[in-house]
Amino acid sequence: MTIKPTVDEMRFVLYRYCLSLTHSTWDAEDIVQETCLRALPVMNGKVEHPNPTAYLLRTAKNISVDLMRRKQLARRALERNEAVLTRLYGDSHEMEYAVRLLLSHLSPLQRTVFLLKELFGYKAGEVATKLSTSEGAVKAALHRARSALARLKQREQGGATHIGAENPVSDSMLYAYVNAIRSADPQALIVLANAEEQLIDPVQAVGQLRVSSGIGSSVSMMMAS
């Protein structure tokens, strides 16, 4: 009779495997969490499988491939769109300035939808799922975001030398968003938006972000200000 491994044993093997795939403790932990969510019925025995550990590793491999593909697409999209974003806001060629304008002129939902759709290439339905809202709400937010940005572009083309901010933007908030974009981390954008809307506790937000990249500490400062 074959003795089935315990959940802890499977998770240990899974983590070591994910670490060998990514060479990053942060990415490995992300893949482990996603794998456990998808494979929970197999892990807890509710769904029978002849080799649950092999099933977990195969699931993790698929998630890893998808993660790497997403990151590559995000970086390529960022390279294509960063110049577009900066040109949209006048003579500045600094991403920080472009992001500051996004933060000051768009609501958290609008800017998150815009960035996920335009920079990271997610479809409206995927964005809706990630933000726990309807596809109609996503499309409406994207339309408002594009309209607001078009108005800013018209002002710039009309000779405006400076486009003032509608809402103040703290340096910590700016730093967090810029790091999330440069790290090609769409999940960080979602957590930041939820923190701004106070849909999640600041401590919870920091815990969900990659502190090593500086994003988590920025959220602490952002919510304290």
PDB file of C-alpha atoms in Angstrom:
ATOM      1  CA  MET A   1       0.000   0.000   0.000  1.00  0.00           C
ATOM      2  CA  THR A   2       1.407   3.357  -1.027  1.00  0.00           C
ATOM      3  CA  ILE A   3       1.573   5.950   1.728  1.00  0.00           C
ATOM      4  CA  LYS A   4       0.353   9.312   0.498  1.00  0.00           C
ATOM      5  CA  PRO A   5       2.463  12.322   1.458  1.00  0.00           C
ATOM      6  CA  THR A   6       1.082  14.823   3.934  1.00  0.00           C
ATOM      7  CA  VAL A   7       0.120  18.346   2.929  1.00  0.00           C
ATOM      8  CA  ASP A   8       3.225  19.729   4.640  1.00  0.00           C
ATOM      9  CA  GLU A   9       5.442  17.259   2.792  1.00  0.00           C
ATOM     10  CA  MET A  10       3.878  18.139  -0.548  1.00  0.00           C
ATOM     11  CA  ARG A  11       4.181  21.846   0.157  1.00  0.00           C
ATOM     12  CA  PHE A  12       7.870  21.453   1.074  1.00  0.00           C
ATOM     13  CA  VAL A  13       8.632  19.602  -2.179  1.00  0.00           C
ATOM     14  CA  LEU A  14       6.536  22.117  -4.096  1.00  0.00           C
ATOM     15  CA  TYR A  15       8.428  25.096  -2.660  1.00  0.00           C
ATOM     16  CA  ARG A  16      11.832  23.596  -3.433  1.00  0.00           C
ATOM     17  CA  TYR A  17      10.686  22.870  -6.979  1.00  0.00           C
ATOM     18  CA  CYS A  18       9.325  26.403  -7.479  1.00  0.00           C
ATOM     19  CA  LEU A  19      12.542  27.860  -6.110  1.00  0.00           C
ATOM     20  CA  SER A  20      14.528  25.830  -8.634  1.00  0.00           C
ATOM     21  CA  LEU A  21      12.297  27.164 -11.414  1.00  0.00           C
ATOM     22  CA  THR A  22      12.416  30.845 -10.486  1.00  0.00           C
ATOM     23  CA  HIS A  23      15.594  31.308  -8.401  1.00  0.00           C
ATOM     24  CA  SER A  24      13.541  33.864  -6.472  1.00  0.00           C
ATOM     25  CA  THR A  25      12.005  33.318  -3.044  1.00  0.00           C
ATOM     26  CA  TRP A  26       9.263  35.874  -3.813  1.00  0.00           C
ATOM     27  CA  ASP A  27       8.269  34.316  -7.141  1.00  0.00           C
ATOM     28  CA  ALA A  28       8.504  30.830  -5.641  1.00  0.00           C
ATOM     29  CA  GLU A  29       6.154  31.758  -2.805  1.00  0.00           C
ATOM     30  CA  ASP A  30       3.708  33.333  -5.248  1.00  0.00           C
ATOM     31  CA  ILE A  31       3.646  30.189  -7.386  1.00  0.00           C
ATOM     32  CA  VAL A  32       3.283  27.954  -4.325  1.00  0.00           C
ATOM     33  CA  GLN A  33       0.281  29.943  -3.132  1.00  0.00           C
ATOM     34  CA  GLU A  34      -1.375  29.890  -6.553  1.00  0.00           C
ATOM     35  CA  THR A  35      -0.656  26.184  -6.979  1.00  0.00           C
ATOM     36  CA  CYS A  36      -2.112  25.336  -3.572  1.00  0.00           C
ATOM     37  CA  LEU A  37      -5.257  27.295  -4.369  1.00  0.00           C
ATOM     38  CA  ARG A  38      -5.751  25.470  -7.659  1.00  0.00           C
ATOM     39  CA  ALA A  39      -4.821  22.047  -6.355  1.00  0.00           C
ATOM     40  CA  LEU A  40      -6.434  22.249  -2.906  1.00  0.00           C
ATOM     41  CA  PRO A  41      -8.993  19.463  -3.569  1.00  0.00           C
ATOM     42  CA  VAL A  42      -6.151  17.100  -4.521  1.00  0.00           C
ATOM     43  CA  MET A  43      -3.978  18.155  -1.603  1.00  0.00           C
ATOM     44  CA  ASN A  44      -6.686  17.647   1.014  1.00  0.00           C
ATOM     45  CA  GLY A  45      -7.813  14.353  -0.521  1.00  0.00           C
ATOM     46  CA  LYS A  46     -11.268  15.463  -1.667  1.00  0.00           C
ATOM     47  CA  VAL A  47     -10.228  14.617  -5.229  1.00  0.00           C
ATOM     48  CA  GLU A  48      -8.338  11.371  -5.664  1.00  0.00           C
ATOM     49  CA  HIS A  49      -5.128  11.410  -7.709  1.00  0.00           C
ATOM     50  CA  PRO A  50      -2.619   8.557  -8.086  1.00  0.00           C
ATOM     51  CA  ASN A  51       0.348  10.932  -7.611  1.00  0.00           C
ATOM     52  CA  PRO A  52      -0.712  14.198  -5.937  1.00  0.00           C
ATOM     53  CA  THR A  53       2.864  15.484  -5.639  1.00  0.00           C
ATOM     54  CA  ALA A  54       3.439  15.082  -9.376  1.00  0.00           C
ATOM     55  CA  TYR A  55       0.121  16.837 -10.004  1.00  0.00           C
ATOM     56  CA  LEU A  56       1.239  19.779  -7.845  1.00  0.00           C
ATOM     57  CA  LEU A  57       4.573  20.059  -9.632  1.00  0.00           C
ATOM     58  CA  ARG A  58       2.937  19.952 -13.046  1.00  0.00           C
ATOM     59  CA  THR A  59       0.457  22.643 -11.980  1.00  0.00           C
ATOM     60  CA  ALA A  60       3.298  24.775 -10.617  1.00  0.00           C
ATOM     61  CA  LYS A  61       5.219  24.391 -13.875  1.00  0.00           C
ATOM     62  CA  ASN A  62       2.232  25.648 -15.865  1.00  0.00           C
ATOM     63  CA  ILE A  63       1.773  28.591 -13.511  1.00  0.00           C
ATOM     64  CA  SER A  64       5.485  29.404 -13.730  1.00  0.00           C
ATOM     65  CA  VAL A  65       5.389  29.428 -17.525  1.00  0.00           C
ATOM     66  CA  ASP A  66       2.348  31.714 -17.455  1.00  0.00           C
ATOM     67  CA  LEU A  67       4.029  34.009 -14.924  1.00  0.00           C
ATOM     68  CA  MET A  68       7.164  34.357 -17.025  1.00  0.00           C
ATOM     69  CA  ARG A  69       5.079  34.978 -20.141  1.00  0.00           C
ATOM     70  CA  ARG A  70       3.111  37.675 -18.348  1.00  0.00           C
ATOM     71  CA  LYS A  71       6.292  39.355 -17.141  1.00  0.00           C
ATOM     72  CA  GLN A  72       7.825  39.340 -20.601  1.00  0.00           C
ATOM     73  CA  LEU A  73       4.647  40.758 -22.116  1.00  0.00           C
ATOM     74  CA  ALA A  74       4.447  43.372 -19.385  1.00  0.00           C
ATOM     75  CA  ARG A  75       8.037  44.511 -19.906  1.00  0.00           C
ATOM     76  CA  ARG A  76       7.596  44.710 -23.670  1.00  0.00           C
ATOM     77  CA  ALA A  77       4.330  46.592 -23.233  1.00  0.00           C
ATOM     78  CA  LEU A  78       5.996  48.946 -20.779  1.00  0.00           C
ATOM     79  CA  GLU A  79       8.803  49.658 -23.215  1.00  0.00           C
ATOM     80  CA  ARG A  80       6.264  50.438 -25.930  1.00  0.00           C
ATOM     81  CA  ASN A  81       3.987  52.543 -23.777  1.00  0.00           C
ATOM     82  CA  GLU A  82       6.386  54.376 -21.468  1.00  0.00           C
ATOM     83  CA  ALA A  83       7.296  56.825 -24.242  1.00  0.00           C
ATOM     84  CA  VAL A  84       3.607  57.262 -25.046  1.00  0.00           C
ATOM     85  CA  LEU A  85       2.816  58.043 -21.413  1.00  0.00           C
ATOM     86  CA  THR A  86       5.616  60.560 -21.071  1.00  0.00           C
ATOM     87  CA  ARG A  87       4.838  62.303 -24.356  1.00  0.00           C
ATOM     88  CA  LEU A  88       1.239  62.623 -23.249  1.00  0.00           C
ATOM     89  CA  TYR A  89       2.252  64.930 -20.421  1.00  0.00           C
ATOM     90  CA  GLY A  90       4.388  67.560 -22.094  1.00  0.00           C
ATOM     91  CA  ASP A  91       8.135  67.890 -22.394  1.00  0.00           C
ATOM     92  CA  SER A  92       9.079  65.627 -19.499  1.00  0.00           C
ATOM     93  CA  HIS A  93      10.538  62.250 -20.379  1.00  0.00           C
ATOM     94  CA  GLU A  94      10.542  60.933 -16.816  1.00  0.00           C
ATOM     95  CA  MET A  95       8.186  58.098 -15.987  1.00  0.00           C
ATOM     96  CA  GLU A  96       7.760  59.542 -12.498  1.00  0.00           C
ATOM     97  CA  TYR A  97       6.132  62.636 -13.956  1.00  0.00           C
ATOM     98  CA  ALA A  98       3.784  60.601 -16.146  1.00  0.00           C
ATOM     99  CA  VAL A  99       2.754  58.382 -13.240  1.00  0.00           C
ATOM    100  CA  ARG A 100       2.235  61.408 -10.998  1.00  0.00           C
ATOM    101  CA  LEU A 101      -0.237  62.766 -13.545  1.00  0.00           C
ATOM    102  CA  LEU A 102      -2.049  59.437 -13.666  1.00  0.00           C
ATOM    103  CA  LEU A 103      -2.287  59.421  -9.885  1.00  0.00           C
ATOM    104  CA  SER A 104      -3.495  62.997  -9.624  1.00  0.00           C
ATOM    105  CA  HIS A 105      -6.047  62.997 -12.463  1.00  0.00           C
ATOM    106  CA  LEU A 106      -7.520  59.471 -12.347  1.00  0.00           C
ATOM    107  CA  SER A 107      -9.352  57.620  -9.600  1.00  0.00           C
ATOM    108  CA  PRO A 108      -7.729  54.461  -8.177  1.00  0.00           C
ATOM    109  CA  LEU A 109     -10.105  52.291 -10.219  1.00  0.00           C
ATOM    110  CA  GLN A 110      -9.567  54.249 -13.432  1.00  0.00           C
ATOM    111  CA  ARG A 111      -5.784  54.259 -13.232  1.00  0.00           C
ATOM    112  CA  THR A 112      -5.610  50.580 -12.232  1.00  0.00           C
ATOM    113  CA  VAL A 113      -7.876  49.542 -15.092  1.00  0.00           C
ATOM    114  CA  PHE A 114      -5.900  51.744 -17.496  1.00  0.00           C
ATOM    115  CA  LEU A 115      -2.524  50.329 -16.442  1.00  0.00           C
ATOM    116  CA  LEU A 116      -3.658  46.702 -16.392  1.00  0.00           C
ATOM    117  CA  LYS A 117      -5.290  47.059 -19.806  1.00  0.00           C
ATOM    118  CA  GLU A 118      -2.871  49.339 -21.647  1.00  0.00           C
ATOM    119  CA  LEU A 119       0.474  48.440 -20.105  1.00  0.00           C
ATOM    120  CA  PHE A 120       0.019  44.845 -19.001  1.00  0.00           C
ATOM    121  CA  GLY A 121      -2.276  43.711 -21.812  1.00  0.00           C
ATOM    122  CA  TYR A 122      -5.072  42.171 -19.753  1.00  0.00           C
ATOM    123  CA  LYS A 123      -8.487  41.752 -21.345  1.00  0.00           C
ATOM    124  CA  ALA A 124     -11.491  43.511 -19.832  1.00  0.00           C
ATOM    125  CA  GLY A 125     -12.834  40.248 -18.425  1.00  0.00           C
ATOM    126  CA  GLU A 126      -9.502  39.424 -16.809  1.00  0.00           C
ATOM    127  CA  VAL A 127      -9.296  42.898 -15.257  1.00  0.00           C
ATOM    128  CA  ALA A 128     -12.839  42.526 -13.928  1.00  0.00           C
ATOM    129  CA  THR A 129     -11.922  39.232 -12.264  1.00  0.00           C
ATOM    130  CA  LYS A 130      -8.770  40.655 -10.689  1.00  0.00           C
ATOM    131  CA  LEU A 131     -10.627  43.701  -9.352  1.00  0.00           C
ATOM    132  CA  SER A 132     -13.727  41.747  -8.279  1.00  0.00           C
ATOM    133  CA  THR A 133     -16.020  43.926 -10.352  1.00  0.00           C
ATOM    134  CA  SER A 134     -18.081  43.644 -13.527  1.00  0.00           C
ATOM    135  CA  GLU A 135     -16.739  43.823 -17.057  1.00  0.00           C
ATOM    136  CA  GLY A 136     -19.110  46.732 -17.665  1.00  0.00           C
ATOM    137  CA  ALA A 137     -17.581  48.670 -14.764  1.00  0.00           C
ATOM    138  CA  VAL A 138     -14.104  48.000 -16.157  1.00  0.00           C
ATOM    139  CA  LYS A 139     -15.063  49.255 -19.609  1.00  0.00           C
ATOM    140  CA  ALA A 140     -16.672  52.357 -18.112  1.00  0.00           C
ATOM    141  CA  ALA A 141     -13.591  53.110 -15.992  1.00  0.00           C
ATOM    142  CA  LEU A 142     -11.308  52.613 -18.992  1.00  0.00           C
ATOM    143  CA  HIS A 143     -13.451  54.967 -21.081  1.00  0.00           C
ATOM    144  CA  ARG A 144     -13.313  57.657 -18.382  1.00  0.00           C
ATOM    145  CA  ALA A 145      -9.552  57.194 -18.002  1.00  0.00           C
ATOM    146  CA  ARG A 146      -8.935  57.520 -21.727  1.00  0.00           C
ATOM    147  CA  SER A 147     -11.210  60.572 -21.908  1.00  0.00           C
ATOM    148  CA  ALA A 148      -9.372  62.260 -19.044  1.00  0.00           C
ATOM    149  CA  LEU A 149      -5.995  61.537 -20.627  1.00  0.00           C
ATOM    150  CA  ALA A 150      -7.216  62.818 -23.981  1.00  0.00           C
ATOM    151  CA  ARG A 151      -8.233  66.098 -22.328  1.00  0.00           C
ATOM    152  CA  LEU A 152      -4.791  66.402 -20.767  1.00  0.00           C
ATOM    153  CA  LYS A 153      -3.210  65.785 -24.159  1.00  0.00           C
ATOM    154  CA  GLN A 154      -5.390  68.482 -25.726  1.00  0.00           C
ATOM    155  CA  ARG A 155      -4.333  70.943 -23.042  1.00  0.00           C
ATOM    156  CA  GLU A 156      -0.691  70.101 -23.674  1.00  0.00           C
ATOM    157  CA  GLN A 157      -1.111  70.473 -27.437  1.00  0.00           C
ATOM    158  CA  GLY A 158      -2.890  73.762 -26.815  1.00  0.00           C
ATOM    159  CA  GLY A 159       0.282  75.173 -25.316  1.00  0.00           C
ATOM    160  CA  ALA A 160      -0.210  74.546 -21.609  1.00  0.00           C
ATOM    161  CA  THR A 161       3.235  74.736 -20.028  1.00  0.00           C
ATOM    162  CA  HIS A 162       2.154  73.001 -16.825  1.00  0.00           C
ATOM    163  CA  ILE A 163      -0.708  70.650 -16.105  1.00  0.00           C
ATOM    164  CA  GLY A 164      -1.715  71.054 -12.499  1.00  0.00           C
ATOM    165  CA  ALA A 165      -2.691  68.168 -10.273  1.00  0.00           C
ATOM    166  CA  GLU A 166      -6.336  67.692  -9.343  1.00  0.00           C
ATOM    167  CA  ASN A 167      -5.393  65.596  -6.298  1.00  0.00           C
ATOM    168  CA  PRO A 168      -2.167  65.785  -4.273  1.00  0.00           C
ATOM    169  CA  VAL A 169       0.222  62.864  -4.698  1.00  0.00           C
ATOM    170  CA  SER A 170       2.632  61.882  -1.943  1.00  0.00           C
ATOM    171  CA  ASP A 171       6.153  60.828  -2.807  1.00  0.00           C
ATOM    172  CA  SER A 172       5.576  57.467  -1.121  1.00  0.00           C
ATOM    173  CA  MET A 173       2.518  56.771  -3.274  1.00  0.00           C
ATOM    174  CA  LEU A 174       4.392  57.805  -6.415  1.00  0.00           C
ATOM    175  CA  TYR A 175       7.364  55.615  -5.457  1.00  0.00           C
ATOM    176  CA  ALA A 176       5.117  52.613  -4.831  1.00  0.00           C
ATOM    177  CA  TYR A 177       3.344  52.888  -8.188  1.00  0.00           C
ATOM    178  CA  VAL A 178       6.539  53.507 -10.166  1.00  0.00           C
ATOM    179  CA  ASN A 179       8.170  50.471  -8.538  1.00  0.00           C
ATOM    180  CA  ALA A 180       5.136  48.310  -9.266  1.00  0.00           C
ATOM    181  CA  ILE A 181       5.247  49.307 -12.939  1.00  0.00           C
ATOM    182  CA  ARG A 182       8.995  48.924 -13.305  1.00  0.00           C
ATOM    183  CA  SER A 183       8.844  45.559 -11.538  1.00  0.00           C
ATOM    184  CA  ALA A 184       6.134  44.452 -14.003  1.00  0.00           C
ATOM    185  CA  ASP A 185       3.977  43.530 -11.005  1.00  0.00           C
ATOM    186  CA  PRO A 186       0.282  44.025 -11.832  1.00  0.00           C
ATOM    187  CA  GLN A 187      -0.794  42.468  -8.521  1.00  0.00           C
ATOM    188  CA  ALA A 188       1.004  45.274  -6.689  1.00  0.00           C
ATOM    189  CA  LEU A 189      -1.094  47.830  -8.591  1.00  0.00           C
ATOM    190  CA  ILE A 190      -4.268  46.094  -7.431  1.00  0.00           C
ATOM    191  CA  VAL A 191      -3.109  46.021  -3.805  1.00  0.00           C
ATOM    192  CA  LEU A 192      -2.132  49.697  -3.970  1.00  0.00           C
ATOM    193  CA  ALA A 193      -5.520  50.672  -5.372  1.00  0.00           C
ATOM    194  CA  ASN A 194      -7.302  48.654  -2.663  1.00  0.00           C
ATOM    195  CA  ALA A 195      -5.154  50.311  -0.003  1.00  0.00           C
ATOM    196  CA  GLU A 196      -6.018  53.767  -1.345  1.00  0.00           C
ATOM    197  CA  GLU A 197      -9.721  52.927  -1.332  1.00  0.00           C
ATOM    198  CA  GLN A 198      -9.267  51.508   2.191  1.00  0.00           C
ATOM    199  CA  LEU A 199     -10.702  48.197   1.036  1.00  0.00           C
ATOM    200  CA  ILE A 200      -7.886  46.397   2.821  1.00  0.00           C
ATOM    201  CA  ASP A 201      -5.970  47.135   5.992  1.00  0.00           C
ATOM    202  CA  PRO A 202      -2.553  48.823   5.511  1.00  0.00           C
ATOM    203  CA  VAL A 203      -0.811  45.960   7.323  1.00  0.00           C
ATOM    204  CA  GLN A 204      -2.549  43.481   5.036  1.00  0.00           C
ATOM    205  CA  ALA A 205      -1.500  45.551   2.019  1.00  0.00           C
ATOM    206  CA  VAL A 206       2.142  45.568   3.085  1.00  0.00           C
ATOM    207  CA  GLY A 207       1.993  41.828   3.645  1.00  0.00           C
ATOM    208  CA  GLN A 208       0.721  41.264   0.112  1.00  0.00           C
ATOM    209  CA  LEU A 209       3.453  43.345  -1.497  1.00  0.00           C
ATOM    210  CA  ARG A 210       7.082  42.512  -2.130  1.00  0.00           C
ATOM    211  CA  VAL A 211       8.786  44.408   0.645  1.00  0.00           C
ATOM    212  CA  SER A 212      12.223  43.814  -0.875  1.00  0.00           C
ATOM    213  CA  SER A 213      11.314  45.972  -3.882  1.00  0.00           C
ATOM    214  CA  GLY A 214      10.445  48.908  -1.668  1.00  0.00           C
ATOM    215  CA  ILE A 215       6.747  48.830  -2.537  1.00  0.00           C
ATOM    216  CA  GLY A 216       5.622  47.489   0.817  1.00  0.00           C
ATOM    217  CA  SER A 217       7.456  50.134   2.830  1.00  0.00           C
ATOM    218  CA  SER A 218       6.009  52.806   0.548  1.00  0.00           C
ATOM    219  CA  VAL A 219       2.501  51.640   1.358  1.00  0.00           C
ATOM    220  CA  SER A 220       3.265  51.964   5.084  1.00  0.00           C
ATOM    221  CA  MET A 221       4.332  55.570   4.523  1.00  0.00           C
ATOM    222  CA  MET A 222       1.415  56.249   2.178  1.00  0.00           C
ATOM    223  CA  MET A 223      -1.213  55.070   4.658  1.00  0.00           C
ATOM    224  CA  ALA A 224       0.478  56.851   7.572  1.00  0.00           C
ATOM    225  CA  SER A 225       0.427  60.219   5.809  1.00  0.00           C
TER     226      SER A 225
END
